[in-house]
PDB file of C-alpha atoms in Angstrom:
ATOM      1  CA  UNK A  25       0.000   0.000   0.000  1.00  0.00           C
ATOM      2  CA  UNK A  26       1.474   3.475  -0.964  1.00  0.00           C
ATOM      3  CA  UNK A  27      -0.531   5.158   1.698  1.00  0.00           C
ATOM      4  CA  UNK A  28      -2.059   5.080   5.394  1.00  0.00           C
ATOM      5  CA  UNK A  29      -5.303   6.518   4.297  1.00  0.00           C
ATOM      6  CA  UNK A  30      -5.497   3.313   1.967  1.00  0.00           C
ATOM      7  CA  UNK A  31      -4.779   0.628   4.019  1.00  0.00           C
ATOM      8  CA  UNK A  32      -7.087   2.390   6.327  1.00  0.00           C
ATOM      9  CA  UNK A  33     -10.010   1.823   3.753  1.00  0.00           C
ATOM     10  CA  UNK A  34      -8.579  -1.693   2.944  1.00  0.00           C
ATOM     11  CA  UNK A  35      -8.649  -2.551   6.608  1.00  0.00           C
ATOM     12  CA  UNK A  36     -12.366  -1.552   7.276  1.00  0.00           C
ATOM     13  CA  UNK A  37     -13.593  -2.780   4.559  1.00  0.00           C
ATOM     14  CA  UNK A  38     -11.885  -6.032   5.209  1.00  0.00           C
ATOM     15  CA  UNK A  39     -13.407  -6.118   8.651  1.00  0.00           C
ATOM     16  CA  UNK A  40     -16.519  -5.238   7.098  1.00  0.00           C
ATOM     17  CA  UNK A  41     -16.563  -8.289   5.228  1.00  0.00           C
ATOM     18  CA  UNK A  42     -16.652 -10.613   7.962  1.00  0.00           C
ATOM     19  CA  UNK A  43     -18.952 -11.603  10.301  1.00  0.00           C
ATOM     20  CA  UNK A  44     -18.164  -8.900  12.206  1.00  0.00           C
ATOM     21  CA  UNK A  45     -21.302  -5.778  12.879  1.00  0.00           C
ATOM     22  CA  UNK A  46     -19.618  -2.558  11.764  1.00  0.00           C
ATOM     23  CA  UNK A  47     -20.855   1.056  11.977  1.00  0.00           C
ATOM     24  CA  UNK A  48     -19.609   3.794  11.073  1.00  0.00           C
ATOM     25  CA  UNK A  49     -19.222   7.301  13.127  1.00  0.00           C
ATOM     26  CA  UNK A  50     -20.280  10.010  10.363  1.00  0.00           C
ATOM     27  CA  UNK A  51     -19.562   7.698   7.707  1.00  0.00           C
ATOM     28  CA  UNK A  52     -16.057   7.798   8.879  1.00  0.00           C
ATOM     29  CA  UNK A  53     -13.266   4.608   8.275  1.00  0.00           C
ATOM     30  CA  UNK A  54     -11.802   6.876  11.487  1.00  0.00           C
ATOM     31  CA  UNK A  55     -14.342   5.764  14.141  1.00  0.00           C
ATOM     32  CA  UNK A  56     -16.524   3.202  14.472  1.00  0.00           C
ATOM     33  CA  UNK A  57     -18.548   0.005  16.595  1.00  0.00           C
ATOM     34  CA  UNK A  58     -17.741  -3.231  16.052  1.00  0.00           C
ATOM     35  CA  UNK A  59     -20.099  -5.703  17.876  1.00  0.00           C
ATOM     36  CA  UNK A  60     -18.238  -8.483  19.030  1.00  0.00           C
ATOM     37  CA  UNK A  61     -18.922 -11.740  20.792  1.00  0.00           C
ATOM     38  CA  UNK A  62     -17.710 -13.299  23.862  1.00  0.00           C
ATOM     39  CA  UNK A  63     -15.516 -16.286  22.337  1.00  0.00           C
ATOM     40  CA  UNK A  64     -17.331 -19.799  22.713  1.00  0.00           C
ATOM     41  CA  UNK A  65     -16.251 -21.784  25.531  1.00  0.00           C
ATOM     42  CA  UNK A  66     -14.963 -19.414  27.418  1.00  0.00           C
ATOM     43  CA  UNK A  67     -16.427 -17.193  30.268  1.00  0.00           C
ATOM     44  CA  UNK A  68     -17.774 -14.673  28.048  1.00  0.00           C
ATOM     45  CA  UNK A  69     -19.276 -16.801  25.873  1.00  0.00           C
ATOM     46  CA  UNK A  70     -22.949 -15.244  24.894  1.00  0.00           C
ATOM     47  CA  UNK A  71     -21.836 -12.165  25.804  1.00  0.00           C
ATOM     48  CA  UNK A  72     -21.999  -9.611  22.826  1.00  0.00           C
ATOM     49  CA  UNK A  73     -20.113  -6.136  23.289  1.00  0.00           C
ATOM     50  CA  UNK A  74     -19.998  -3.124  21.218  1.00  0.00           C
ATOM     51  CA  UNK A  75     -16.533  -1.936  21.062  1.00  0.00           C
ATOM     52  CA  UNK A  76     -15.150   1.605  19.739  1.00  0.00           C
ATOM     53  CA  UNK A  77     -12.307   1.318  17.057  1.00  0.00           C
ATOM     54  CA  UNK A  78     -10.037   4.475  16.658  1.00  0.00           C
ATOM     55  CA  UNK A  79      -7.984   4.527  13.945  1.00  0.00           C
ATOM     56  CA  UNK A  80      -5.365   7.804  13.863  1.00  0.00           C
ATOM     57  CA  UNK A  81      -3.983   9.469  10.793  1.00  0.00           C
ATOM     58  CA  UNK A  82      -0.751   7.353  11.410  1.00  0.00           C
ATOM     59  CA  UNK A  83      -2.936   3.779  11.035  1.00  0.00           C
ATOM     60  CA  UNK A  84      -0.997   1.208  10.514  1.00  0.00           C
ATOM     61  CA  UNK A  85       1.928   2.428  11.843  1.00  0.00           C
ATOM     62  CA  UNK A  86      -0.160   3.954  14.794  1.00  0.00           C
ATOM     63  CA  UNK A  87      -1.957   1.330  16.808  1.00  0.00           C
ATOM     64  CA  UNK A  88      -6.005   1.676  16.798  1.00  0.00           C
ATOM     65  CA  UNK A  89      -7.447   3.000  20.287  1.00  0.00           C
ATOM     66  CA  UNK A  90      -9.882   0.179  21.049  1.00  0.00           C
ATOM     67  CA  UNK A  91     -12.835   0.223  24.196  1.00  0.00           C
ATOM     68  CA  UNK A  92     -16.063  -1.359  24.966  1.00  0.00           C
ATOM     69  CA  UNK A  93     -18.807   0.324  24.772  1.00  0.00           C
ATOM     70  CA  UNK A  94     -20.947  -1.908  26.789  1.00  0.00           C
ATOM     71  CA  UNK A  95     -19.566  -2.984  30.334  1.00  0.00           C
ATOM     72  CA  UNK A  96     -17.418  -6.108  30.656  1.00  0.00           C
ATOM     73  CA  UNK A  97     -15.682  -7.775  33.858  1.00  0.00           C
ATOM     74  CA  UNK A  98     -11.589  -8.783  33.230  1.00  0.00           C
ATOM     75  CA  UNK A  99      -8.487  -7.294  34.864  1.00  0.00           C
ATOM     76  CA  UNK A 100      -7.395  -6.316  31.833  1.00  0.00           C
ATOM     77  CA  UNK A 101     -10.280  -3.841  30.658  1.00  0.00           C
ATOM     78  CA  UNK A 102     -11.192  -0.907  32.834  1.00  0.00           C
ATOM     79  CA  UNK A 103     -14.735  -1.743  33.686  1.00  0.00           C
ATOM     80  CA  UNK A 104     -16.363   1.556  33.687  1.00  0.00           C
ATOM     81  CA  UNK A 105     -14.611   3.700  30.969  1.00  0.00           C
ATOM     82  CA  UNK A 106     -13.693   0.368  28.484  1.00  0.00           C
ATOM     83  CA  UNK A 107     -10.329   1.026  28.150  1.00  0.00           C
ATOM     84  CA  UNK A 108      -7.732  -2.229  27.036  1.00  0.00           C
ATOM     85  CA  UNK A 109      -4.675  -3.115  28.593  1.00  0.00           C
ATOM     86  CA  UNK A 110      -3.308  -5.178  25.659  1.00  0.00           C
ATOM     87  CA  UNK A 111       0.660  -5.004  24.979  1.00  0.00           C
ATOM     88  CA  UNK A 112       0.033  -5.582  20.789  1.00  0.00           C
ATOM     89  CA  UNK A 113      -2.621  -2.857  20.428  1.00  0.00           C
ATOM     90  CA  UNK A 114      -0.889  -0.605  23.075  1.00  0.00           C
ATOM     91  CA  UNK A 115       3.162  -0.846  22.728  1.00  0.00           C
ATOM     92  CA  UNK A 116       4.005  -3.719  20.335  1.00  0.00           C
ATOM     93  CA  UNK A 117       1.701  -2.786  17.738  1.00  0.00           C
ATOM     94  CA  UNK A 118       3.268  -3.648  14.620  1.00  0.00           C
ATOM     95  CA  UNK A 119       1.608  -2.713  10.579  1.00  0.00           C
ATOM     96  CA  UNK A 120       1.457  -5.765   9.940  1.00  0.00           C
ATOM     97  CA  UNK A 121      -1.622  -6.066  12.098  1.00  0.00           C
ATOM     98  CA  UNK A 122      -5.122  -5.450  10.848  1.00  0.00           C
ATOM     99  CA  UNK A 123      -8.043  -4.604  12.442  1.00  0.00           C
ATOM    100  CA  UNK A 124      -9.132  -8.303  11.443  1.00  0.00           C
ATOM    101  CA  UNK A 125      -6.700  -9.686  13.745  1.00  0.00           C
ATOM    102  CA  UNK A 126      -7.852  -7.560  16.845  1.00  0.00           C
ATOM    103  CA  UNK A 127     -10.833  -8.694  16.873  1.00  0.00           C
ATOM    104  CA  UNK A 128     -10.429 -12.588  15.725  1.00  0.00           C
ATOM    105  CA  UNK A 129      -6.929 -12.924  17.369  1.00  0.00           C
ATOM    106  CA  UNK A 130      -6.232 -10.628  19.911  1.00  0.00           C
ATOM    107  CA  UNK A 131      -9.590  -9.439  21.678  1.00  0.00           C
ATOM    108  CA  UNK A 132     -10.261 -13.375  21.769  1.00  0.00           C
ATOM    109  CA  UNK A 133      -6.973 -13.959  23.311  1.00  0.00           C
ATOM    110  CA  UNK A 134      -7.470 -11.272  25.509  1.00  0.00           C
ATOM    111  CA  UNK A 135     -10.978 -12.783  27.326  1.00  0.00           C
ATOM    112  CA  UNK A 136      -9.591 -16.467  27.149  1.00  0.00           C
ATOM    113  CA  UNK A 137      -6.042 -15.756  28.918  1.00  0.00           C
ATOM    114  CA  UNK A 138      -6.681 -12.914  31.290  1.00  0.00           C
ATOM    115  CA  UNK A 139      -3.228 -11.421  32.896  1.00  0.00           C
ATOM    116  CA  UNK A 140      -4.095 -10.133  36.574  1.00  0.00           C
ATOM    117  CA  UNK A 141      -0.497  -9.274  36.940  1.00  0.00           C
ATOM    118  CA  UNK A 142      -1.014  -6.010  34.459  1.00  0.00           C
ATOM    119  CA  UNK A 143      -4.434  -4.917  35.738  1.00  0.00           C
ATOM    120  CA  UNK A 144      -6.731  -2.280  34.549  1.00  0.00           C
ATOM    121  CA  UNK A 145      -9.243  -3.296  36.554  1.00  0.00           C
ATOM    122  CA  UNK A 146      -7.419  -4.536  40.308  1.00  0.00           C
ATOM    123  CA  UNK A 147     -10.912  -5.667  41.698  1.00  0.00           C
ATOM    124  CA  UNK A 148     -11.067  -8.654  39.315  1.00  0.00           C
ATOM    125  CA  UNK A 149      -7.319  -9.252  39.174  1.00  0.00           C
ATOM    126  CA  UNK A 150      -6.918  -9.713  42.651  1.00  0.00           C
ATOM    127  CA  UNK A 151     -10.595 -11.401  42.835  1.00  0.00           C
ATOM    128  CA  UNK A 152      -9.408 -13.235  40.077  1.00  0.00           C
ATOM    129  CA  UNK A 153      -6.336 -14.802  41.666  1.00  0.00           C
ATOM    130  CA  UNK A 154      -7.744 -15.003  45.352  1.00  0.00           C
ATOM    131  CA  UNK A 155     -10.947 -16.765  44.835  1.00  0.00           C
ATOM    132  CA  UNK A 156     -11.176 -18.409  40.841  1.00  0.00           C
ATOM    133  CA  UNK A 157     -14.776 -19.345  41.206  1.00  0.00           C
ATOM    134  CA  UNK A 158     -16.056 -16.512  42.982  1.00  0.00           C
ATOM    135  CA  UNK A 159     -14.097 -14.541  39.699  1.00  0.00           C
ATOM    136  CA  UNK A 160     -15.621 -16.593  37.187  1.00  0.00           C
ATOM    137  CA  UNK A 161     -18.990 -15.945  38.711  1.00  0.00           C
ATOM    138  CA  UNK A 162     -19.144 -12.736  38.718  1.00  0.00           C
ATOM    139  CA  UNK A 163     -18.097 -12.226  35.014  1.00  0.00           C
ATOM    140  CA  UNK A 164     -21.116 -14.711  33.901  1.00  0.00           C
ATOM    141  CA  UNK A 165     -23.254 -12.408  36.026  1.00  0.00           C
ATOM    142  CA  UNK A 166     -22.129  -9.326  33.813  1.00  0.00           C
ATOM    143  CA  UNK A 167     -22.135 -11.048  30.720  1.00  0.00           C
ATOM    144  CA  UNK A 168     -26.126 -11.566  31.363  1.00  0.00           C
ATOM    145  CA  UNK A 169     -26.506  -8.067  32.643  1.00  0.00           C
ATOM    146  CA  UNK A 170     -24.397  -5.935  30.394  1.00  0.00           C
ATOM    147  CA  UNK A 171     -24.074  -8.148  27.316  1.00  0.00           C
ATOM    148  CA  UNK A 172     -27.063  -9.084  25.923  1.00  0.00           C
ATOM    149  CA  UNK A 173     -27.366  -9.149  21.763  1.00  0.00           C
ATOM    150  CA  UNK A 174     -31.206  -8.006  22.406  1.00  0.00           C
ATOM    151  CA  UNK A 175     -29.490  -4.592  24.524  1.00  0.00           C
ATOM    152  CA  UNK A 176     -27.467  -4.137  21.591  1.00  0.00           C
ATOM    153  CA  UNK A 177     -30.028  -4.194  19.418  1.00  0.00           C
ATOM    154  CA  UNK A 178     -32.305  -1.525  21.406  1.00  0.00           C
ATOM    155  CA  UNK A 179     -29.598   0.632  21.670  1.00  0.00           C
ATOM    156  CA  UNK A 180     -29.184   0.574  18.102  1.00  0.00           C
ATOM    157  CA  UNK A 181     -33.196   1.659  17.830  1.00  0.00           C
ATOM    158  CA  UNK A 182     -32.338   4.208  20.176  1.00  0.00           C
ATOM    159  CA  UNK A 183     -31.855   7.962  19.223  1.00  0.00           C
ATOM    160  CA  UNK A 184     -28.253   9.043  17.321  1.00  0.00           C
ATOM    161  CA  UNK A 185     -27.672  11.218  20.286  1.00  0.00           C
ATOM    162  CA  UNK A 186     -26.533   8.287  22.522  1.00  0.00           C
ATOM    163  CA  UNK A 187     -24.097   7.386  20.147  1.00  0.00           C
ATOM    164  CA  UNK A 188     -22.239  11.218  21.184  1.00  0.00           C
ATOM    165  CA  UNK A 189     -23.060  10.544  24.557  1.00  0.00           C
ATOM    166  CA  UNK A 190     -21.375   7.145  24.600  1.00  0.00           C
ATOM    167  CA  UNK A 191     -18.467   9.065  22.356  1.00  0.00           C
ATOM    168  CA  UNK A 192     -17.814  11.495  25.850  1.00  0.00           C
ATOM    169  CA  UNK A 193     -17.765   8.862  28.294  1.00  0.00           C
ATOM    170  CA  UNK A 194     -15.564   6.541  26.156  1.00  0.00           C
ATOM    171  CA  UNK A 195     -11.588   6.669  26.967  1.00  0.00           C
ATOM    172  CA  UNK A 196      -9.245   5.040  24.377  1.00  0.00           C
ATOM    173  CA  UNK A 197      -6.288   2.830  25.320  1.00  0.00           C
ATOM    174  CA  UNK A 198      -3.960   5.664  24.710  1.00  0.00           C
ATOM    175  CA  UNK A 199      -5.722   8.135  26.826  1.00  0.00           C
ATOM    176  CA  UNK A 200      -5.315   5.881  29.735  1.00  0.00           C
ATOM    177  CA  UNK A 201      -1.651   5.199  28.748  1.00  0.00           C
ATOM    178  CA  UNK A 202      -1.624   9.455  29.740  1.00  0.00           C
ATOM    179  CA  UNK A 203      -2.785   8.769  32.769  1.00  0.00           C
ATOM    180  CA  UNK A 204      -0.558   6.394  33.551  1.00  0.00           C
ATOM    181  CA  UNK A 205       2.340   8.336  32.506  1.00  0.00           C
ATOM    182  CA  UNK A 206       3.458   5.588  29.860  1.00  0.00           C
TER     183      UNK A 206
END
Protein backbone atom coordinates (compact mmCIF):
# COMPACT_ATOMS: atom_id res chain seq x y z
CA UNK A 1 0.00 0.00 0.00
CA UNK A 2 1.47 3.47 -0.96
CA UNK A 3 -0.53 5.16 1.70
CA UNK A 4 -2.06 5.08 5.39
CA UNK A 5 -5.30 6.52 4.30
CA UNK A 6 -5.50 3.31 1.97
CA UNK A 7 -4.78 0.63 4.02
CA UNK A 8 -7.09 2.39 6.33
CA UNK A 9 -10.01 1.82 3.75
CA UNK A 10 -8.58 -1.69 2.94
CA UNK A 11 -8.65 -2.55 6.61
CA UNK A 12 -12.37 -1.55 7.28
CA UNK A 13 -13.59 -2.78 4.56
CA UNK A 14 -11.89 -6.03 5.21
CA UNK A 15 -13.41 -6.12 8.65
CA UNK A 16 -16.52 -5.24 7.10
CA UNK A 17 -16.56 -8.29 5.23
CA UNK A 18 -16.65 -10.61 7.96
CA UNK A 19 -18.95 -11.60 10.30
CA UNK A 20 -18.16 -8.90 12.21
CA UNK A 21 -21.30 -5.78 12.88
CA UNK A 22 -19.62 -2.56 11.76
CA UNK A 23 -20.85 1.06 11.98
CA UNK A 24 -19.61 3.79 11.07
CA UNK A 25 -19.22 7.30 13.13
CA UNK A 26 -20.28 10.01 10.36
CA UNK A 27 -19.56 7.70 7.71
CA UNK A 28 -16.06 7.80 8.88
CA UNK A 29 -13.27 4.61 8.27
CA UNK A 30 -11.80 6.88 11.49
CA UNK A 31 -14.34 5.76 14.14
CA UNK A 32 -16.52 3.20 14.47
CA UNK A 33 -18.55 0.01 16.59
CA UNK A 34 -17.74 -3.23 16.05
CA UNK A 35 -20.10 -5.70 17.88
CA UNK A 36 -18.24 -8.48 19.03
CA UNK A 37 -18.92 -11.74 20.79
CA UNK A 38 -17.71 -13.30 23.86
CA UNK A 39 -15.52 -16.29 22.34
CA UNK A 40 -17.33 -19.80 22.71
CA UNK A 41 -16.25 -21.78 25.53
CA UNK A 42 -14.96 -19.41 27.42
CA UNK A 43 -16.43 -17.19 30.27
CA UNK A 44 -17.77 -14.67 28.05
CA UNK A 45 -19.28 -16.80 25.87
CA UNK A 46 -22.95 -15.24 24.89
CA UNK A 47 -21.84 -12.16 25.80
CA UNK A 48 -22.00 -9.61 22.83
CA UNK A 49 -20.11 -6.14 23.29
CA UNK A 50 -20.00 -3.12 21.22
CA UNK A 51 -16.53 -1.94 21.06
CA UNK A 52 -15.15 1.61 19.74
CA UNK A 53 -12.31 1.32 17.06
CA UNK A 54 -10.04 4.47 16.66
CA UNK A 55 -7.98 4.53 13.95
CA UNK A 56 -5.37 7.80 13.86
CA UNK A 57 -3.98 9.47 10.79
CA UNK A 58 -0.75 7.35 11.41
CA UNK A 59 -2.94 3.78 11.04
CA UNK A 60 -1.00 1.21 10.51
CA UNK A 61 1.93 2.43 11.84
CA UNK A 62 -0.16 3.95 14.79
CA UNK A 63 -1.96 1.33 16.81
CA UNK A 64 -6.01 1.68 16.80
CA UNK A 65 -7.45 3.00 20.29
CA UNK A 66 -9.88 0.18 21.05
CA UNK A 67 -12.83 0.22 24.20
CA UNK A 68 -16.06 -1.36 24.97
CA UNK A 69 -18.81 0.32 24.77
CA UNK A 70 -20.95 -1.91 26.79
CA UNK A 71 -19.57 -2.98 30.33
CA UNK A 72 -17.42 -6.11 30.66
CA UNK A 73 -15.68 -7.77 33.86
CA UNK A 74 -11.59 -8.78 33.23
CA UNK A 75 -8.49 -7.29 34.86
CA UNK A 76 -7.40 -6.32 31.83
CA UNK A 77 -10.28 -3.84 30.66
CA UNK A 78 -11.19 -0.91 32.83
CA UNK A 79 -14.74 -1.74 33.69
CA UNK A 80 -16.36 1.56 33.69
CA UNK A 81 -14.61 3.70 30.97
CA UNK A 82 -13.69 0.37 28.48
CA UNK A 83 -10.33 1.03 28.15
CA UNK A 84 -7.73 -2.23 27.04
CA UNK A 85 -4.67 -3.12 28.59
CA UNK A 86 -3.31 -5.18 25.66
CA UNK A 87 0.66 -5.00 24.98
CA UNK A 88 0.03 -5.58 20.79
CA UNK A 89 -2.62 -2.86 20.43
CA UNK A 90 -0.89 -0.61 23.08
CA UNK A 91 3.16 -0.85 22.73
CA UNK A 92 4.01 -3.72 20.33
CA UNK A 93 1.70 -2.79 17.74
CA UNK A 94 3.27 -3.65 14.62
CA UNK A 95 1.61 -2.71 10.58
CA UNK A 96 1.46 -5.77 9.94
CA UNK A 97 -1.62 -6.07 12.10
CA UNK A 98 -5.12 -5.45 10.85
CA UNK A 99 -8.04 -4.60 12.44
CA UNK A 100 -9.13 -8.30 11.44
CA UNK A 101 -6.70 -9.69 13.75
CA UNK A 102 -7.85 -7.56 16.84
CA UNK A 103 -10.83 -8.69 16.87
CA UNK A 104 -10.43 -12.59 15.72
CA UNK A 105 -6.93 -12.92 17.37
CA UNK A 106 -6.23 -10.63 19.91
CA UNK A 107 -9.59 -9.44 21.68
CA UNK A 108 -10.26 -13.38 21.77
CA UNK A 109 -6.97 -13.96 23.31
CA UNK A 110 -7.47 -11.27 25.51
CA UNK A 111 -10.98 -12.78 27.33
CA UNK A 112 -9.59 -16.47 27.15
CA UNK A 113 -6.04 -15.76 28.92
CA UNK A 114 -6.68 -12.91 31.29
CA UNK A 115 -3.23 -11.42 32.90
CA UNK A 116 -4.09 -10.13 36.57
CA UNK A 117 -0.50 -9.27 36.94
CA UNK A 118 -1.01 -6.01 34.46
CA UNK A 119 -4.43 -4.92 35.74
CA UNK A 120 -6.73 -2.28 34.55
CA UNK A 121 -9.24 -3.30 36.55
CA UNK A 122 -7.42 -4.54 40.31
CA UNK A 123 -10.91 -5.67 41.70
CA UNK A 124 -11.07 -8.65 39.32
CA UNK A 125 -7.32 -9.25 39.17
CA UNK A 126 -6.92 -9.71 42.65
CA UNK A 127 -10.59 -11.40 42.83
CA UNK A 128 -9.41 -13.24 40.08
CA UNK A 129 -6.34 -14.80 41.67
CA UNK A 130 -7.74 -15.00 45.35
CA UNK A 131 -10.95 -16.76 44.83
CA UNK A 132 -11.18 -18.41 40.84
CA UNK A 133 -14.78 -19.34 41.21
CA UNK A 134 -16.06 -16.51 42.98
CA UNK A 135 -14.10 -14.54 39.70
CA UNK A 136 -15.62 -16.59 37.19
CA UNK A 137 -18.99 -15.95 38.71
CA UNK A 138 -19.14 -12.74 38.72
CA UNK A 139 -18.10 -12.23 35.01
CA UNK A 140 -21.12 -14.71 33.90
CA UNK A 141 -23.25 -12.41 36.03
CA UNK A 142 -22.13 -9.33 33.81
CA UNK A 143 -22.13 -11.05 30.72
CA UNK A 144 -26.13 -11.57 31.36
CA UNK A 145 -26.51 -8.07 32.64
CA UNK A 146 -24.40 -5.94 30.39
CA UNK A 147 -24.07 -8.15 27.32
CA UNK A 148 -27.06 -9.08 25.92
CA UNK A 149 -27.37 -9.15 21.76
CA UNK A 150 -31.21 -8.01 22.41
CA UNK A 151 -29.49 -4.59 24.52
CA UNK A 152 -27.47 -4.14 21.59
CA UNK A 153 -30.03 -4.19 19.42
CA UNK A 154 -32.31 -1.52 21.41
CA UNK A 155 -29.60 0.63 21.67
CA UNK A 156 -29.18 0.57 18.10
CA UNK A 157 -33.20 1.66 17.83
CA UNK A 158 -32.34 4.21 20.18
CA UNK A 159 -31.86 7.96 19.22
CA UNK A 160 -28.25 9.04 17.32
CA UNK A 161 -27.67 11.22 20.29
CA UNK A 162 -26.53 8.29 22.52
CA UNK A 163 -24.10 7.39 20.15
CA UNK A 164 -22.24 11.22 21.18
CA UNK A 165 -23.06 10.54 24.56
CA UNK A 166 -21.37 7.14 24.60
CA UNK A 167 -18.47 9.06 22.36
CA UNK A 168 -17.81 11.49 25.85
CA UNK A 169 -17.77 8.86 28.29
CA UNK A 170 -15.56 6.54 26.16
CA UNK A 171 -11.59 6.67 26.97
CA UNK A 172 -9.25 5.04 24.38
CA UNK A 173 -6.29 2.83 25.32
CA UNK A 174 -3.96 5.66 24.71
CA UNK A 175 -5.72 8.14 26.83
CA UNK A 176 -5.31 5.88 29.73
CA UNK A 177 -1.65 5.20 28.75
CA UNK A 178 -1.62 9.45 29.74
CA UNK A 179 -2.78 8.77 32.77
CA UNK A 180 -0.56 6.39 33.55
CA UNK A 181 2.34 8.34 32.51
CA UNK A 182 3.46 5.59 29.86
Amino acid sequence: MSSPSKRRDMDVMKLMMTDYKVETVDDSVSQFFVEFNGPPDSLYSGGVWRVRVELPDAYPYKSPSIGFINRIYHPNIDEMSGSVCLDVINQTWSPMFDLVNIFEVFLPQLLLYPNPADPLNGEAAALMMRDRPVYEQKVKEHCLKYAKAEDLENKENDDEESDDDDYENYKTSDDEMEVEGL
